mmCIF file of C-alpha atoms in Angstrom:
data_model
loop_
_atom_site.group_PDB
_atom_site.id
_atom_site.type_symbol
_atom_site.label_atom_id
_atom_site.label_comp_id
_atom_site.label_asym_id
_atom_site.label_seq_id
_atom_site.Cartn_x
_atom_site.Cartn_y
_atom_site.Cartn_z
ATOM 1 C CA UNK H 27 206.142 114.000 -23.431
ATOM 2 C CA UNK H 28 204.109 116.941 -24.816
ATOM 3 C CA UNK H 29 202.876 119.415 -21.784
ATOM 4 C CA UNK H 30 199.306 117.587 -22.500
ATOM 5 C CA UNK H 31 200.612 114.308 -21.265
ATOM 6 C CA UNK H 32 202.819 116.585 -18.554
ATOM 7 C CA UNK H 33 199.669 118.255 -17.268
ATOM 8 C CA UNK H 34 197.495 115.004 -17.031
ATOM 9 C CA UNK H 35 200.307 113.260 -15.349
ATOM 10 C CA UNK H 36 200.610 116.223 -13.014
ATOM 11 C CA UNK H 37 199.965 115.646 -9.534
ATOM 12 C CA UNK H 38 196.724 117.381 -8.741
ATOM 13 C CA UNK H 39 197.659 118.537 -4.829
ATOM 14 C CA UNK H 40 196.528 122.628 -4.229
ATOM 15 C CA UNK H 41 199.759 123.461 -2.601
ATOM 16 C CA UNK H 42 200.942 126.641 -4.366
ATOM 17 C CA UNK H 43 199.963 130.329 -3.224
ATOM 18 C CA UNK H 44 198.934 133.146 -5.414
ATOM 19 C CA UNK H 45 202.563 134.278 -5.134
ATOM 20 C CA UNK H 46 204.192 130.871 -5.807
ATOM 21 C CA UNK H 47 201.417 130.891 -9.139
ATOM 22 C CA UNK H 48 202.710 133.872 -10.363
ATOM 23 C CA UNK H 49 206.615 133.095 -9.413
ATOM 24 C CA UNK H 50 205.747 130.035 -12.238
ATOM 25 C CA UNK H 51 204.209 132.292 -14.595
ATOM 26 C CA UNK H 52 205.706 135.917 -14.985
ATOM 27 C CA UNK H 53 208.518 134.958 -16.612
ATOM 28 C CA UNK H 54 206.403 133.624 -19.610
ATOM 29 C CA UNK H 55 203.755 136.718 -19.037
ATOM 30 C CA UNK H 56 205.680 139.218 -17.776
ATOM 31 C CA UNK H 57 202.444 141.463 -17.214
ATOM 32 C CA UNK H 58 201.039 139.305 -15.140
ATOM 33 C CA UNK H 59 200.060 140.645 -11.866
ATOM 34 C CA UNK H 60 198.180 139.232 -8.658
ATOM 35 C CA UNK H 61 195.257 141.113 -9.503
ATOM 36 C CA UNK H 62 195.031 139.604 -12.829
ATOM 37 C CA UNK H 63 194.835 136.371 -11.583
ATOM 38 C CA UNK H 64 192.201 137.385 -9.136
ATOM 39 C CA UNK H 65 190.264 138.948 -12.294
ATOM 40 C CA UNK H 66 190.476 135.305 -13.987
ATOM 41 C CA UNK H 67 189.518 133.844 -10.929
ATOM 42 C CA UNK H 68 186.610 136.055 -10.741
ATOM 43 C CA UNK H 69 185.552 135.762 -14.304
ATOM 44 C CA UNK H 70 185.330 131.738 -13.309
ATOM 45 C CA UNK H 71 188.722 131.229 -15.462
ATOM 46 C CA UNK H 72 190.206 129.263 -12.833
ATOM 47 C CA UNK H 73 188.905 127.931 -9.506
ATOM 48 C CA UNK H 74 191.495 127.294 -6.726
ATOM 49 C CA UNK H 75 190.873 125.536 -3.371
ATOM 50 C CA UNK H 76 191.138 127.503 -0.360
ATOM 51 C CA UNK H 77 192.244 127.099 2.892
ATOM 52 C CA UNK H 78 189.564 127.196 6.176
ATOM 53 C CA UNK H 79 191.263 130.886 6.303
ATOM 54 C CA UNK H 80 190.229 131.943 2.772
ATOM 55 C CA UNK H 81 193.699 131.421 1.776
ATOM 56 C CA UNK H 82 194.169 130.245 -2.156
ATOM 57 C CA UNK H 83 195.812 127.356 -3.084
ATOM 58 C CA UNK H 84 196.583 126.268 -6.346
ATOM 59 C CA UNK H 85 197.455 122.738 -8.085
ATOM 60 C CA UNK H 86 200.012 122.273 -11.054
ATOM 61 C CA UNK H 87 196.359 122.021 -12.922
ATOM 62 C CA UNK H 88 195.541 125.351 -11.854
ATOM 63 C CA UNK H 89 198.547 127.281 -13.221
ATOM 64 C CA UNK H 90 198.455 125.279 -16.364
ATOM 65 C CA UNK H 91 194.838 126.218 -16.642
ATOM 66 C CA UNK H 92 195.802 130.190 -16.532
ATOM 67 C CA UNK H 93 198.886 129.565 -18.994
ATOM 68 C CA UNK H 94 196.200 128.156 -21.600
ATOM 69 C CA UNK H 95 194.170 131.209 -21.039
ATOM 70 C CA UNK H 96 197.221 133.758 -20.989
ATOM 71 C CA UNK H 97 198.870 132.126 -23.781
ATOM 72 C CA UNK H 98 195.279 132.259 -25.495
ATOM 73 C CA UNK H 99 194.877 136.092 -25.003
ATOM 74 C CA UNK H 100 198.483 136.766 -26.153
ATOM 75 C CA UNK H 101 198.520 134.641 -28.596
ATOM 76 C CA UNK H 102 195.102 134.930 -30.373
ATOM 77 C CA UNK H 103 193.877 138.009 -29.154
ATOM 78 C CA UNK H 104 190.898 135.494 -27.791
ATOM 79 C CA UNK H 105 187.991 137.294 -25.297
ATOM 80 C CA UNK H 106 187.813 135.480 -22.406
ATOM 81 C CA UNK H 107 184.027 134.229 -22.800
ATOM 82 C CA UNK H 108 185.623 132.403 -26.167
ATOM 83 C CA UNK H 109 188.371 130.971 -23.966
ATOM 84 C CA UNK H 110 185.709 130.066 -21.563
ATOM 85 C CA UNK H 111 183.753 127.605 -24.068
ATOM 86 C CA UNK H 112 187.425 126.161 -24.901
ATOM 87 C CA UNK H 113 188.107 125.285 -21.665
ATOM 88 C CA UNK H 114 184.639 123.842 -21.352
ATOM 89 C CA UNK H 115 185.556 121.436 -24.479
ATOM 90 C CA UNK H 116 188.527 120.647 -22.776
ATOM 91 C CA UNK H 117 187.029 119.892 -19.584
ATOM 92 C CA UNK H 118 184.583 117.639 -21.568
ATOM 93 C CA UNK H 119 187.584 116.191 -23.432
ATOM 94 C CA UNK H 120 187.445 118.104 -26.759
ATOM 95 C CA UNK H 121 189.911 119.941 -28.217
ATOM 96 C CA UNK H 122 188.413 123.374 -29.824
ATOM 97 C CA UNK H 123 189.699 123.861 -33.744
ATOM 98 C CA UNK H 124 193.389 126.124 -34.015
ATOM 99 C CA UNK H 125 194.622 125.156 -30.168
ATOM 100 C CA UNK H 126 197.952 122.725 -30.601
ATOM 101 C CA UNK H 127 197.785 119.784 -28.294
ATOM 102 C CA UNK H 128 200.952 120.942 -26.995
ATOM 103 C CA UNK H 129 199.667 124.161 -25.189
ATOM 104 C CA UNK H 130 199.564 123.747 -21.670
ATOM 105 C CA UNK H 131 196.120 121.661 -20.651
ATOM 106 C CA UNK H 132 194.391 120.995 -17.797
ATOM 107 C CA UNK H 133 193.521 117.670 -16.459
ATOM 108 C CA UNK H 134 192.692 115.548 -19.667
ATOM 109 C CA UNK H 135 192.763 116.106 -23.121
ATOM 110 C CA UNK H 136 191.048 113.384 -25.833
ATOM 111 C CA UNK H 137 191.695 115.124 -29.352
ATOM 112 C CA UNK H 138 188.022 115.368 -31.222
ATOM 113 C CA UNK H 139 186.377 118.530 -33.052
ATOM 114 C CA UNK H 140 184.473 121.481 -31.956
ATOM 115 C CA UNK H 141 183.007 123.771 -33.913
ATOM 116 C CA UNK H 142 182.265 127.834 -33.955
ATOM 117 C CA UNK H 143 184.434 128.516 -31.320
ATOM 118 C CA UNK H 144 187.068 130.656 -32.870
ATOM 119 C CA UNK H 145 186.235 134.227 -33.902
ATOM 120 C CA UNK H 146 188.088 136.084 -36.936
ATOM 121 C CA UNK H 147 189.776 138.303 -34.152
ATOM 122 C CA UNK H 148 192.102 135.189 -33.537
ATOM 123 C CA UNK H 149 194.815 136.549 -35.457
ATOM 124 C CA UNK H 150 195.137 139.414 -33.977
ATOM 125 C CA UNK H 151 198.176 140.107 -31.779
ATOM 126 C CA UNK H 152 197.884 142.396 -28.047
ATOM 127 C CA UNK H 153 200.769 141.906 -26.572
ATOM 128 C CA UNK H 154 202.622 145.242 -26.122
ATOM 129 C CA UNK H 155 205.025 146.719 -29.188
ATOM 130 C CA UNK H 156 208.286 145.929 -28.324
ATOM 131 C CA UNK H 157 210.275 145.305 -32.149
ATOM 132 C CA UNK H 158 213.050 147.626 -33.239
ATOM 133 C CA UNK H 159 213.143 147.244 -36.988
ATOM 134 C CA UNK H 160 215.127 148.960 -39.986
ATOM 135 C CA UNK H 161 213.658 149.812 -42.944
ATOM 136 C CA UNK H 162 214.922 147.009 -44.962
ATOM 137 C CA UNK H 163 214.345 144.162 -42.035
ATOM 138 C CA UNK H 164 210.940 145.495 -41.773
ATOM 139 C CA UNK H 165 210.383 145.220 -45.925
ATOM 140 C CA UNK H 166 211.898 141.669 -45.840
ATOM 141 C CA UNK H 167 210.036 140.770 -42.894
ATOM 142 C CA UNK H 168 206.780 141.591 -44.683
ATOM 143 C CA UNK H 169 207.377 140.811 -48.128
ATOM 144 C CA UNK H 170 207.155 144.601 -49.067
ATOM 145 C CA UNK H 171 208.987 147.050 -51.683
ATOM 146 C CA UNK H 172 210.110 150.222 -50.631
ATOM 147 C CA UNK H 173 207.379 151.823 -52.461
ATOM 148 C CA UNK H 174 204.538 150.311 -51.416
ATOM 149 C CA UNK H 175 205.810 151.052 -47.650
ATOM 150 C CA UNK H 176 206.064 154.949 -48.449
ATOM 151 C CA UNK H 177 202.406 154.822 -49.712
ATOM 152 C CA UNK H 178 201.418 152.878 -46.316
ATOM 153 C CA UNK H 179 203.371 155.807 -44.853
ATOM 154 C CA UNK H 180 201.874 158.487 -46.607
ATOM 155 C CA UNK H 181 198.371 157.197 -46.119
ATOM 156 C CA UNK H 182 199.076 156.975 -42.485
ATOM 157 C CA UNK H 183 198.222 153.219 -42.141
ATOM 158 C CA UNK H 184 202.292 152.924 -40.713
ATOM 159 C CA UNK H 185 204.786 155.107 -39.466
ATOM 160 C CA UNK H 186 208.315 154.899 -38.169
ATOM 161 C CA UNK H 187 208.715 155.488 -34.450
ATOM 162 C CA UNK H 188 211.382 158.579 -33.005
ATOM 163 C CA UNK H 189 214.812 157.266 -34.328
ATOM 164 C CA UNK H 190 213.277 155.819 -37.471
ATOM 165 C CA UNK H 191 212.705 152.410 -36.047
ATOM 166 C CA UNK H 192 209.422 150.091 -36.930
ATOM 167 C CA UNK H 193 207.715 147.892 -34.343
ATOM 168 C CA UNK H 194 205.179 145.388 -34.033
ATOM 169 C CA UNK H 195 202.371 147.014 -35.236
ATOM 170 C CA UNK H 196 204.291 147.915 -38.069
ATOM 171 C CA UNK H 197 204.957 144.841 -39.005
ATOM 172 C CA UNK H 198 201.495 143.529 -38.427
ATOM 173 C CA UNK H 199 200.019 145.820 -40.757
ATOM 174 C CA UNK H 200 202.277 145.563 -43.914
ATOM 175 C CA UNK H 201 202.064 141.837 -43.213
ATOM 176 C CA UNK H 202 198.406 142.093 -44.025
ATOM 177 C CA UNK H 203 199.148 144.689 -46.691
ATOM 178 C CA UNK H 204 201.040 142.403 -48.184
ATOM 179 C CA UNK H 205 198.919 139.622 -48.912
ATOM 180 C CA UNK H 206 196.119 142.214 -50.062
ATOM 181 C CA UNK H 207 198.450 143.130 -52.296
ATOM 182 C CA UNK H 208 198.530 139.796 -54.144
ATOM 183 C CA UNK H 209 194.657 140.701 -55.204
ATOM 184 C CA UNK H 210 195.955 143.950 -56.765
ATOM 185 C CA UNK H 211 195.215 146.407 -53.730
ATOM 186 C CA UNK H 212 197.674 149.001 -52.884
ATOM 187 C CA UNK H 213 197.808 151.595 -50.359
ATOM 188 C CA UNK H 214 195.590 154.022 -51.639
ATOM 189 C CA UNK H 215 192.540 151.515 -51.928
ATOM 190 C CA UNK H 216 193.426 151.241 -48.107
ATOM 191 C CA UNK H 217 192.472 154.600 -46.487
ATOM 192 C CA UNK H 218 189.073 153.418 -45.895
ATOM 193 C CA UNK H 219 190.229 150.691 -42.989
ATOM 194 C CA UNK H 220 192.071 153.394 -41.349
ATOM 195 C CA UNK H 221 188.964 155.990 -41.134
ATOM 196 C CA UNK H 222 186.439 153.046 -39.964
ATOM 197 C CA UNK H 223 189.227 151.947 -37.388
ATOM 198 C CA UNK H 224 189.248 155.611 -35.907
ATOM 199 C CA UNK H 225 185.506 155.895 -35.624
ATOM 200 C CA UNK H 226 185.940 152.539 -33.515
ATOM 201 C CA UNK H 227 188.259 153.679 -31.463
ATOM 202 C CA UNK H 228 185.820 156.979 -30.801
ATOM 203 C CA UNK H 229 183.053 155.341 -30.720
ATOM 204 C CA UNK H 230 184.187 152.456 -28.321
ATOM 205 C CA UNK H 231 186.716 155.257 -26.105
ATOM 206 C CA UNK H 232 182.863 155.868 -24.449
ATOM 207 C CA UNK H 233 182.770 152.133 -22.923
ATOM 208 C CA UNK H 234 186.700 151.941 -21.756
ATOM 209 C CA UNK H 235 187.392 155.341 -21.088
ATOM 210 C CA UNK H 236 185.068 155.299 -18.222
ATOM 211 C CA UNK H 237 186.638 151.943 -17.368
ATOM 212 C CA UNK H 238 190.553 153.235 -17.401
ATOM 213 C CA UNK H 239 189.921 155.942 -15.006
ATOM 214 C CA UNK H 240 189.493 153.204 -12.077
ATOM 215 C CA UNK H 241 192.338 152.498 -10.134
ATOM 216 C CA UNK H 242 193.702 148.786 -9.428
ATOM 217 C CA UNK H 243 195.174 145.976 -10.960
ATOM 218 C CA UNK H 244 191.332 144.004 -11.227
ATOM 219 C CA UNK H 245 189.675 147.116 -13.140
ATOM 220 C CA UNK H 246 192.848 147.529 -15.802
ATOM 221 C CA UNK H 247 192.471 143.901 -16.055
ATOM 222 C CA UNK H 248 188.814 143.988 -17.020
ATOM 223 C CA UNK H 249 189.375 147.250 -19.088
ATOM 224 C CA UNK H 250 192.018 145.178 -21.192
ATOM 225 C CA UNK H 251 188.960 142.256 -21.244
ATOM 226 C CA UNK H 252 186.184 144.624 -22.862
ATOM 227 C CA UNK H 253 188.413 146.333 -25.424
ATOM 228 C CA UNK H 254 189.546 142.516 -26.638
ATOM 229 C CA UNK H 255 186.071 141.533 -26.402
ATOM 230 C CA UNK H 256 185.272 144.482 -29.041
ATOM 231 C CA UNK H 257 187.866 144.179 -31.426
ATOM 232 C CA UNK H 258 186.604 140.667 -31.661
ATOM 233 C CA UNK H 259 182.849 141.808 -32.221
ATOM 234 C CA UNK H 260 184.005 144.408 -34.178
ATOM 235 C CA UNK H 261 186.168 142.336 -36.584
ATOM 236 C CA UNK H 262 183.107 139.820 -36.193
ATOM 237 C CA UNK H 263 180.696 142.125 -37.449
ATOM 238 C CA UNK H 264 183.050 143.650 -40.182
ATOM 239 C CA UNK H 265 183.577 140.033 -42.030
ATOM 240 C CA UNK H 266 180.158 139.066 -41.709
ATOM 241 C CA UNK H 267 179.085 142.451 -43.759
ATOM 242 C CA UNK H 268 181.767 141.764 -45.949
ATOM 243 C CA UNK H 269 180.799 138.679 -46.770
ATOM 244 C CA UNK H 270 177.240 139.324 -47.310
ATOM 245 C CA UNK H 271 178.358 142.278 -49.564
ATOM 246 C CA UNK H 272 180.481 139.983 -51.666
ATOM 247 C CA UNK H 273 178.044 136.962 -51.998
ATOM 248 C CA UNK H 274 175.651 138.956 -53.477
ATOM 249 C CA UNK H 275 178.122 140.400 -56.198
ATOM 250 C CA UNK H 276 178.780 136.583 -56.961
ATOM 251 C CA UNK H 277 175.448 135.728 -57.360
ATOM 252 C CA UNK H 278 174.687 138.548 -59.609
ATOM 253 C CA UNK H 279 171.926 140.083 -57.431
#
């Protein structure tokens, strides 16, 4: 039975705390913290009962609500207002495009087709860099030669960690090197991402910065949110000038 069929057969009775919620969860999220659930309650991710004492209690459809929209964010690097119009389809028994119908659902799933949902950040990876790799497992991992990782190197779009080690981001990057590389680009051609990415990261430092200096678990959590939200505008924006650039070298105009 795929967890669709699991979480529509799943008995619908609010009996688990906030604890108990993230007992069932951290083990798949390991940064998952009280006050991040209380952040996805307040953005209206989730909505649990409560008790005539204020108490929260959650159903089995609760907690596979938040490990859609966990396993969304890690997975797809997905804002959470993009999540939110999923879960609306879902509620409304669609299934939004690129979701498997064996992620964890709530309550029931018909499969059908929704459109425009999915922004071109969805392949983009947060979760934190935790990969030791070599040299040659990173090359072979990537589909790289040797040389064309010491021009990534020397252009500064990668570099090996203390001890000579590669991680995630590493990888992520000569991954997408890699299959520019099948149109003839090389490192050098590349420089240009890596300046516009740094004059992001000044120019949107003014919105979080402001935002990291708050204590609590609820202001990280929304901190996290609005960077997410603007590498998916940003990446958003990016293709669509892209695109417009290249149509009109097709056309001829």
């Amino acid at each position: 039975m795929t967890s669709v069929s699991a979480a529509a057969n799943a008995s619908s009775t609010a009996t688990l705390t906030i604890g108990d919620v993230l007992g069932h969860l951290k083990v798949e999220f390991p940064d998952l913290t009280i006050s991040k659930i209380r952040f996805l309650e307040t953005e209206g991710l989730v909505q649990p009962e409560r008790t005539p004492s204020g108490y929260r209690k959650f159903s089995s459809g609760d907690v596979a609500r938040l490990r859609y929209v966990l396993s969304q964010q890690r997975d797809h690097y997905l804002p959470l207002r993009v999540i939110k119009d999923q879960l609306d389809a879902i509620d409304r028994g669609l299934v939004p495009p690129g979701t498997s119908t064996d992620s964890p659902r709530p309550a029931h799933v018909a499969v059908a087709s929704i459109q425009g949902n999915a922004p071109t950040a969805e392949h983009f990876r947060p979760a934190p860099a935790a990969m030791r790799l070599s040299k040659p497992e990173l090359l072979n991992a990537a589909g790289l030669r040797s040389d064309q990782l010491s021009e990534l190197e020397q252009f500064g779009l990668i570099s090996a960690k203390p001890g000579g080690h590669y991680d995630d981001d590493a990888l992520a990057v000569a991954k997408i090197v890699a299959d520019l590389a099948r149109f003839g680009l090389e490192g050098r051609h590349l420089r240009a991402f890596r300046t516009a990415a740094e004059r992001e990261v000044g120019l949107f430092s003014q919105v979080v910065g402001p935002m990291g200096q708050k204590r609590g678990g609820e202001a990280r959590a929304r901190a996290e949110e609005t960077v997410r939200e603007l590498a998916a505008l940003s990446v958003r924006l990016h293709a669509a000038l892209v695109q417009i650039g290249l149509r009109e070298v097709v056309s001829g105009s």
